[in-house]
Each structure stands twice: as C-alpha cells, then as structure tokens.
Amino acid sequence: SLFCFVEGRQEHPLLRLNLFTRPDFAAGAATILMLYVANFGYMILAAQYIQLVVGYSALQTALAICPLMIPVTILSIFSLWYLPRLGLRFVIFWGLVIVTVGFILFREVGLHPTYLDLLWPLLVLGAGIGLTSGPATTVIMAAVPDEQQSVASAVNDVARELGAALGIAIGGSILAAVYTQSLRPHLTAFPESARAPASESLTGALT
C-alpha cells in the first residue's frame, strides 16, 4: 500500500500503476502469479512425497522431476507460433485446464508407484505450464512500449517470486495442519519423546 501511495504521486515512477488497468498486462501478471502459487504449492508436497513415501533419495527425486521441463521448454519455445493463431484466452484457458488435469492425475498415485506412475502426471503438468507460462510472459512484455521493457520484465519476475513464496507457504501450512490433525490420534500409545518429533513432520515420524 505504501509503495502504491508513493509511486502514484511520482512524476517518473518506478512502476506506472496504470499498467495494471490494461487487461492484457493484468491478466498476464495474474496468470503467472496463480500458476506459480499452484505449482510451488504442489512441488513442496511432491518432493516430500517422492522422498519420504516413495523412498527416493534427494538426487533421485530431482532427477525424477526433471522430465517436467521437457514439455515446458518445447511449448514455451513455440509459443510465438501458436499464440497468434489460437489466441491468448484459448491458450491460457486450456493451459490451466491441463495443469488441473495434471494435479488430478497425481491424486491417483498410490503408496507404491512405479516411476511411470509419476512420469505421466509430470508430463501433463509440464504441458499445462508450458502452454500458460510462456504466453503469459509474452503478453506482459508485449503490453508495454520498448522503453518500459525492463519494468515489464521486473513485474513478470516479481509475480513469479511472489507466487512461489505464497505457494510454498500455503502448501506447507496445509500439509502441516492436515498431517498433525490426522496423525495425533494414532500417537497416544507412544511416549512423549516419540510423539513430539513425530507430530511435527513425516521426517520426524520416520526417524
């Protein structure tokens, strides 16, 4: 609020707030923000699931998630080709739908999945991210004149960073609350020395 108050009264503001009155600029920034909230909220859960439940090491988990970047990279590179032909609304709408489908597919992964069980949802999720992230960034950059490209780039980066931070905070908070509430009734038979660390995290419970 203070930033908006100060910037709104500057003759040459760092960020012209009236940029957000442009539907394309605002929609691009909001899409990037929400996409990163969802994806980083998912990633903090997926990394713990793959390591602590499935049993992968930290390095194996990183390698297991890497194929996510294949459809992201391909679709981002070709966004300049398909975005003008299909239109922003169509691409971002179906990109977010595919992201949602990827999350739904992950709900079907059980306690003892094969790597293929993990791979297909990752590829679907990556396709949705690729369809959404690249075009949204393109729209943000195209919405401002050449002399304000650095401002548009900064808004794009801030939307990503803020979305990532919020996603991790929200995902982690929900995980901690649900985990503690679900596990607490099953710990009554254990001594306090075991209940305390087990109730804090799955890592503590496994230890």
PDB file of C-alpha atoms in Angstrom:
ATOM      1  CA  SER A   1       0.000   0.000   0.000  1.00  0.00           C
ATOM      2  CA  LEU A   2       2.806   2.395   0.869  1.00  0.00           C
ATOM      3  CA  PHE A   3       4.571   1.580  -2.410  1.00  0.00           C
ATOM      4  CA  CYS A   4       1.373   2.290  -4.381  1.00  0.00           C
ATOM      5  CA  PHE A   5       0.824   5.531  -2.455  1.00  0.00           C
ATOM      6  CA  VAL A   6       4.340   6.810  -3.171  1.00  0.00           C
ATOM      7  CA  GLU A   7       4.511   5.629  -6.795  1.00  0.00           C
ATOM      8  CA  GLY A   8       1.142   7.127  -7.609  1.00  0.00           C
ATOM      9  CA  ARG A   9       2.436  10.583  -6.735  1.00  0.00           C
ATOM     10  CA  GLN A  10       5.752  10.477  -8.605  1.00  0.00           C
ATOM     11  CA  GLU A  11       6.249  12.286 -11.897  1.00  0.00           C
ATOM     12  CA  HIS A  12       8.535   9.487 -13.056  1.00  0.00           C
ATOM     13  CA  PRO A  13       7.501   6.428 -11.024  1.00  0.00           C
ATOM     14  CA  LEU A  14       9.499   3.226 -10.876  1.00  0.00           C
ATOM     15  CA  LEU A  15       6.330   1.346 -11.847  1.00  0.00           C
ATOM     16  CA  ARG A  16       3.371   3.004 -13.558  1.00  0.00           C
ATOM     17  CA  LEU A  17       0.410   1.505 -11.733  1.00  0.00           C
ATOM     18  CA  ASN A  18      -1.928   2.334 -14.596  1.00  0.00           C
ATOM     19  CA  LEU A  19      -0.290  -0.547 -16.475  1.00  0.00           C
ATOM     20  CA  PHE A  20      -2.497  -2.849 -14.416  1.00  0.00           C
ATOM     21  CA  THR A  21      -5.581  -1.226 -15.924  1.00  0.00           C
ATOM     22  CA  ARG A  22      -4.622  -2.849 -19.230  1.00  0.00           C
ATOM     23  CA  PRO A  23      -6.455  -6.193 -19.422  1.00  0.00           C
ATOM     24  CA  ASP A  24      -3.633  -7.986 -21.230  1.00  0.00           C
ATOM     25  CA  PHE A  25      -0.928  -6.831 -18.794  1.00  0.00           C
ATOM     26  CA  ALA A  26      -3.051  -7.514 -15.695  1.00  0.00           C
ATOM     27  CA  ALA A  27      -4.216 -10.907 -16.982  1.00  0.00           C
ATOM     28  CA  GLY A  28      -0.659 -11.963 -17.788  1.00  0.00           C
ATOM     29  CA  ALA A  29       0.648 -10.955 -14.359  1.00  0.00           C
ATOM     30  CA  ALA A  30      -2.287 -12.591 -12.537  1.00  0.00           C
ATOM     31  CA  THR A  31      -1.873 -15.794 -14.550  1.00  0.00           C
ATOM     32  CA  ILE A  32       1.829 -16.028 -13.745  1.00  0.00           C
ATOM     33  CA  LEU A  33       1.119 -15.340 -10.061  1.00  0.00           C
ATOM     34  CA  MET A  34      -1.571 -18.014  -9.710  1.00  0.00           C
ATOM     35  CA  LEU A  35       0.349 -20.530 -11.816  1.00  0.00           C
ATOM     36  CA  TYR A  36       3.354 -20.265  -9.528  1.00  0.00           C
ATOM     37  CA  VAL A  37       1.204 -20.403  -6.391  1.00  0.00           C
ATOM     38  CA  ALA A  38      -0.270 -23.696  -7.596  1.00  0.00           C
ATOM     39  CA  ASN A  39       2.945 -25.222  -8.898  1.00  0.00           C
ATOM     40  CA  PHE A  40       5.204 -24.389  -5.985  1.00  0.00           C
ATOM     41  CA  GLY A  41       2.494 -25.433  -3.541  1.00  0.00           C
ATOM     42  CA  TYR A  42       2.456 -28.733  -5.395  1.00  0.00           C
ATOM     43  CA  MET A  43       6.254 -29.035  -5.597  1.00  0.00           C
ATOM     44  CA  ILE A  44       6.784 -28.765  -1.858  1.00  0.00           C
ATOM     45  CA  LEU A  45       4.306 -31.622  -1.381  1.00  0.00           C
ATOM     46  CA  ALA A  46       5.587 -33.718  -4.301  1.00  0.00           C
ATOM     47  CA  ALA A  47       9.229 -33.541  -3.207  1.00  0.00           C
ATOM     48  CA  GLN A  48       8.366 -34.764   0.279  1.00  0.00           C
ATOM     49  CA  TYR A  49       6.066 -37.463  -1.081  1.00  0.00           C
ATOM     50  CA  ILE A  50       8.667 -38.811  -3.516  1.00  0.00           C
ATOM     51  CA  GLN A  51      11.408 -38.852  -0.874  1.00  0.00           C
ATOM     52  CA  LEU A  52       9.590 -39.816   2.304  1.00  0.00           C
ATOM     53  CA  VAL A  53       6.779 -42.033   0.981  1.00  0.00           C
ATOM     54  CA  VAL A  54       8.150 -43.500  -2.252  1.00  0.00           C
ATOM     55  CA  GLY A  55      11.686 -43.692  -0.824  1.00  0.00           C
ATOM     56  CA  TYR A  56      13.797 -41.837  -3.413  1.00  0.00           C
ATOM     57  CA  SER A  57      16.960 -40.032  -2.362  1.00  0.00           C
ATOM     58  CA  ALA A  58      17.186 -36.258  -2.784  1.00  0.00           C
ATOM     59  CA  LEU A  59      19.181 -36.659  -6.016  1.00  0.00           C
ATOM     60  CA  GLN A  60      16.798 -39.310  -7.363  1.00  0.00           C
ATOM     61  CA  THR A  61      13.854 -37.034  -6.583  1.00  0.00           C
ATOM     62  CA  ALA A  62      15.431 -34.150  -8.508  1.00  0.00           C
ATOM     63  CA  LEU A  63      16.133 -36.401 -11.481  1.00  0.00           C
ATOM     64  CA  ALA A  64      12.616 -37.861 -11.308  1.00  0.00           C
ATOM     65  CA  ILE A  65      11.050 -34.401 -11.559  1.00  0.00           C
ATOM     66  CA  CYS A  66      13.347 -33.221 -14.402  1.00  0.00           C
ATOM     67  CA  PRO A  67      11.112 -34.545 -17.266  1.00  0.00           C
ATOM     68  CA  LEU A  68       8.608 -31.870 -16.242  1.00  0.00           C
ATOM     69  CA  MET A  69      10.821 -29.406 -18.118  1.00  0.00           C
ATOM     70  CA  ILE A  70      10.590 -31.201 -21.490  1.00  0.00           C
ATOM     71  CA  PRO A  71       7.044 -30.059 -22.414  1.00  0.00           C
ATOM     72  CA  VAL A  72       7.598 -26.733 -20.637  1.00  0.00           C
ATOM     73  CA  THR A  73      10.625 -25.977 -22.808  1.00  0.00           C
ATOM     74  CA  ILE A  74       9.086 -27.150 -26.086  1.00  0.00           C
ATOM     75  CA  LEU A  75       5.794 -25.312 -25.653  1.00  0.00           C
ATOM     76  CA  SER A  76       7.478 -22.150 -24.399  1.00  0.00           C
ATOM     77  CA  ILE A  77       9.799 -22.051 -27.421  1.00  0.00           C
ATOM     78  CA  PHE A  78       6.934 -22.447 -29.891  1.00  0.00           C
ATOM     79  CA  SER A  79       4.556 -20.047 -28.126  1.00  0.00           C
ATOM     80  CA  LEU A  80       5.375 -17.317 -30.676  1.00  0.00           C
ATOM     81  CA  TRP A  81       3.973 -19.626 -33.363  1.00  0.00           C
ATOM     82  CA  TYR A  82       0.766 -20.941 -31.805  1.00  0.00           C
ATOM     83  CA  LEU A  83      -0.215 -17.971 -29.618  1.00  0.00           C
ATOM     84  CA  PRO A  84      -1.134 -15.616 -32.530  1.00  0.00           C
ATOM     85  CA  ARG A  85      -3.066 -18.419 -34.235  1.00  0.00           C
ATOM     86  CA  LEU A  86      -5.036 -19.701 -31.234  1.00  0.00           C
ATOM     87  CA  GLY A  87      -5.363 -16.524 -29.173  1.00  0.00           C
ATOM     88  CA  LEU A  88      -4.353 -15.694 -25.616  1.00  0.00           C
ATOM     89  CA  ARG A  89      -7.621 -16.658 -23.927  1.00  0.00           C
ATOM     90  CA  PHE A  90      -7.798 -20.037 -25.630  1.00  0.00           C
ATOM     91  CA  VAL A  91      -4.183 -20.960 -24.867  1.00  0.00           C
ATOM     92  CA  ILE A  92      -4.160 -19.838 -21.226  1.00  0.00           C
ATOM     93  CA  PHE A  93      -7.596 -21.351 -20.527  1.00  0.00           C
ATOM     94  CA  TRP A  94      -6.597 -24.766 -21.846  1.00  0.00           C
ATOM     95  CA  GLY A  95      -3.168 -24.472 -20.276  1.00  0.00           C
ATOM     96  CA  LEU A  96      -4.750 -24.034 -16.845  1.00  0.00           C
ATOM     97  CA  VAL A  97      -7.192 -26.871 -17.571  1.00  0.00           C
ATOM     98  CA  ILE A  98      -4.264 -29.173 -18.381  1.00  0.00           C
ATOM     99  CA  VAL A  99      -2.465 -28.085 -15.189  1.00  0.00           C
ATOM    100  CA  THR A 100      -5.600 -29.037 -13.256  1.00  0.00           C
ATOM    101  CA  VAL A 101      -5.729 -32.416 -15.008  1.00  0.00           C
ATOM    102  CA  GLY A 102      -2.097 -32.987 -14.026  1.00  0.00           C
ATOM    103  CA  PHE A 103      -2.928 -32.333 -10.368  1.00  0.00           C
ATOM    104  CA  ILE A 104      -5.916 -34.691 -10.566  1.00  0.00           C
ATOM    105  CA  LEU A 105      -3.747 -37.435 -12.062  1.00  0.00           C
ATOM    106  CA  PHE A 106      -1.336 -37.100  -9.155  1.00  0.00           C
ATOM    107  CA  ARG A 107      -4.204 -37.831  -6.774  1.00  0.00           C
ATOM    108  CA  GLU A 108      -4.403 -41.313  -8.299  1.00  0.00           C
ATOM    109  CA  VAL A 109      -0.774 -42.132  -7.446  1.00  0.00           C
ATOM    110  CA  GLY A 110      -0.698 -44.539  -4.508  1.00  0.00           C
ATOM    111  CA  LEU A 111       1.808 -45.509  -1.843  1.00  0.00           C
ATOM    112  CA  HIS A 112       3.889 -47.812  -4.055  1.00  0.00           C
ATOM    113  CA  PRO A 113       4.007 -46.236  -7.528  1.00  0.00           C
ATOM    114  CA  THR A 114       6.335 -47.138 -10.375  1.00  0.00           C
ATOM    115  CA  TYR A 115       8.259 -44.313 -11.987  1.00  0.00           C
ATOM    116  CA  LEU A 116       5.856 -44.370 -14.942  1.00  0.00           C
ATOM    117  CA  ASP A 117       3.028 -43.671 -12.480  1.00  0.00           C
ATOM    118  CA  LEU A 118       4.880 -40.489 -11.504  1.00  0.00           C
ATOM    119  CA  LEU A 119       6.044 -39.611 -15.018  1.00  0.00           C
ATOM    120  CA  TRP A 120       2.727 -39.246 -16.837  1.00  0.00           C
ATOM    121  CA  PRO A 121       1.230 -36.701 -14.424  1.00  0.00           C
ATOM    122  CA  LEU A 122       4.523 -34.767 -14.557  1.00  0.00           C
ATOM    123  CA  LEU A 123       4.408 -34.580 -18.352  1.00  0.00           C
ATOM    124  CA  VAL A 124       0.771 -33.475 -18.316  1.00  0.00           C
ATOM    125  CA  LEU A 125       1.538 -30.825 -15.700  1.00  0.00           C
ATOM    126  CA  GLY A 126       4.556 -29.677 -17.702  1.00  0.00           C
ATOM    127  CA  ALA A 127       2.400 -29.309 -20.821  1.00  0.00           C
ATOM    128  CA  GLY A 128      -0.033 -27.088 -18.925  1.00  0.00           C
ATOM    129  CA  ILE A 129       2.786 -24.967 -17.507  1.00  0.00           C
ATOM    130  CA  GLY A 130       4.363 -24.616 -20.953  1.00  0.00           C
ATOM    131  CA  LEU A 131       1.091 -23.517 -22.516  1.00  0.00           C
ATOM    132  CA  THR A 132       0.463 -20.982 -19.773  1.00  0.00           C
ATOM    133  CA  SER A 133       3.795 -19.575 -18.618  1.00  0.00           C
ATOM    134  CA  GLY A 134       5.353 -18.619 -21.943  1.00  0.00           C
ATOM    135  CA  PRO A 135       2.287 -16.896 -23.437  1.00  0.00           C
ATOM    136  CA  ALA A 136       1.523 -15.050 -20.194  1.00  0.00           C
ATOM    137  CA  THR A 137       5.078 -13.717 -20.100  1.00  0.00           C
ATOM    138  CA  THR A 138       4.876 -12.781 -23.788  1.00  0.00           C
ATOM    139  CA  VAL A 139       1.682 -10.830 -23.153  1.00  0.00           C
ATOM    140  CA  ILE A 140       3.229  -8.936 -20.239  1.00  0.00           C
ATOM    141  CA  MET A 141       6.219  -7.916 -22.358  1.00  0.00           C
ATOM    142  CA  ALA A 142       4.110  -7.007 -25.394  1.00  0.00           C
ATOM    143  CA  ALA A 143       1.754  -4.816 -23.368  1.00  0.00           C
ATOM    144  CA  VAL A 144       4.320  -2.069 -22.744  1.00  0.00           C
ATOM    145  CA  PRO A 145       6.375   0.125 -25.086  1.00  0.00           C
ATOM    146  CA  ASP A 146      10.040  -0.661 -25.754  1.00  0.00           C
ATOM    147  CA  GLU A 147      11.332   1.855 -23.228  1.00  0.00           C
ATOM    148  CA  GLN A 148       9.436   0.068 -20.425  1.00  0.00           C
ATOM    149  CA  GLN A 149      10.533  -3.481 -21.225  1.00  0.00           C
ATOM    150  CA  SER A 150      12.689  -3.614 -18.099  1.00  0.00           C
ATOM    151  CA  VAL A 151       9.635  -2.708 -15.979  1.00  0.00           C
ATOM    152  CA  ALA A 152       7.550  -5.424 -17.630  1.00  0.00           C
ATOM    153  CA  SER A 153      10.332  -7.944 -17.073  1.00  0.00           C
ATOM    154  CA  ALA A 154      10.548  -6.945 -13.413  1.00  0.00           C
ATOM    155  CA  VAL A 155       6.765  -7.313 -12.943  1.00  0.00           C
ATOM    156  CA  ASN A 156       6.950 -10.756 -14.542  1.00  0.00           C
ATOM    157  CA  ASP A 157       9.778 -11.787 -12.195  1.00  0.00           C
ATOM    158  CA  VAL A 158       8.051 -10.387  -9.102  1.00  0.00           C
ATOM    159  CA  ALA A 159       4.847 -12.249  -9.994  1.00  0.00           C
ATOM    160  CA  ARG A 160       6.834 -15.486 -10.236  1.00  0.00           C
ATOM    161  CA  GLU A 161       8.743 -14.924  -6.993  1.00  0.00           C
ATOM    162  CA  LEU A 162       5.651 -13.836  -5.067  1.00  0.00           C
ATOM    163  CA  GLY A 163       3.653 -16.770  -6.429  1.00  0.00           C
ATOM    164  CA  ALA A 164       6.415 -19.208  -5.498  1.00  0.00           C
ATOM    165  CA  ALA A 165       6.674 -17.822  -1.963  1.00  0.00           C
ATOM    166  CA  LEU A 166       2.903 -17.893  -1.449  1.00  0.00           C
ATOM    167  CA  GLY A 167       2.637 -21.390  -2.919  1.00  0.00           C
ATOM    168  CA  ILE A 168       5.294 -22.787  -0.606  1.00  0.00           C
ATOM    169  CA  ALA A 169       3.773 -21.034   2.411  1.00  0.00           C
ATOM    170  CA  ILE A 170       0.212 -22.153   1.639  1.00  0.00           C
ATOM    171  CA  GLY A 171       1.147 -25.693   0.612  1.00  0.00           C
ATOM    172  CA  GLY A 172       3.418 -26.164   3.603  1.00  0.00           C
ATOM    173  CA  SER A 173       0.841 -24.775   6.030  1.00  0.00           C
ATOM    174  CA  ILE A 174      -1.932 -27.008   4.707  1.00  0.00           C
ATOM    175  CA  LEU A 175       0.351 -30.055   4.813  1.00  0.00           C
ATOM    176  CA  ALA A 176       1.434 -29.344   8.391  1.00  0.00           C
ATOM    177  CA  ALA A 177      -2.131 -28.761   9.610  1.00  0.00           C
ATOM    178  CA  VAL A 178      -3.626 -31.825   7.941  1.00  0.00           C
ATOM    179  CA  TYR A 179      -0.672 -34.036   8.888  1.00  0.00           C
ATOM    180  CA  THR A 180      -0.749 -33.088  12.555  1.00  0.00           C
ATOM    181  CA  GLN A 181      -4.534 -33.415  12.794  1.00  0.00           C
ATOM    182  CA  SER A 182      -4.539 -36.811  11.078  1.00  0.00           C
ATOM    183  CA  LEU A 183      -1.608 -38.333  12.971  1.00  0.00           C
ATOM    184  CA  ARG A 184      -2.248 -37.086  16.504  1.00  0.00           C
ATOM    185  CA  PRO A 185      -4.944 -39.687  17.404  1.00  0.00           C
ATOM    186  CA  HIS A 186      -2.565 -42.501  16.448  1.00  0.00           C
ATOM    187  CA  LEU A 187       0.260 -41.373  18.746  1.00  0.00           C
ATOM    188  CA  THR A 188      -1.394 -41.833  22.125  1.00  0.00           C
ATOM    189  CA  ALA A 189       0.292 -45.197  22.699  1.00  0.00           C
ATOM    190  CA  PHE A 190       3.779 -43.750  22.279  1.00  0.00           C
ATOM    191  CA  PRO A 191       5.904 -41.896  24.872  1.00  0.00           C
ATOM    192  CA  GLU A 192       6.163 -38.127  24.701  1.00  0.00           C
ATOM    193  CA  SER A 193       9.733 -38.337  23.403  1.00  0.00           C
ATOM    194  CA  ALA A 194       8.384 -40.055  20.293  1.00  0.00           C
ATOM    195  CA  ARG A 195       5.114 -38.143  19.972  1.00  0.00           C
ATOM    196  CA  ALA A 196       6.686 -34.692  19.762  1.00  0.00           C
ATOM    197  CA  PRO A 197       9.004 -35.219  16.765  1.00  0.00           C
ATOM    198  CA  ALA A 198       6.512 -37.497  15.000  1.00  0.00           C
ATOM    199  CA  SER A 199       3.737 -34.915  15.216  1.00  0.00           C
ATOM    200  CA  GLU A 200       5.923 -32.195  13.714  1.00  0.00           C
ATOM    201  CA  SER A 201       6.707 -33.841  10.360  1.00  0.00           C
ATOM    202  CA  LEU A 202       6.760 -37.100   8.465  1.00  0.00           C
ATOM    203  CA  THR A 203      10.559 -36.959   8.596  1.00  0.00           C
ATOM    204  CA  GLY A 204      10.365 -36.961  12.382  1.00  0.00           C
ATOM    205  CA  ALA A 205       7.849 -39.800  12.353  1.00  0.00           C
ATOM    206  CA  LEU A 206      10.032 -41.941  10.105  1.00  0.00           C
ATOM    207  CA  THR A 207      13.088 -41.223  12.244  1.00  0.00           C
TER     208      THR A 207
END
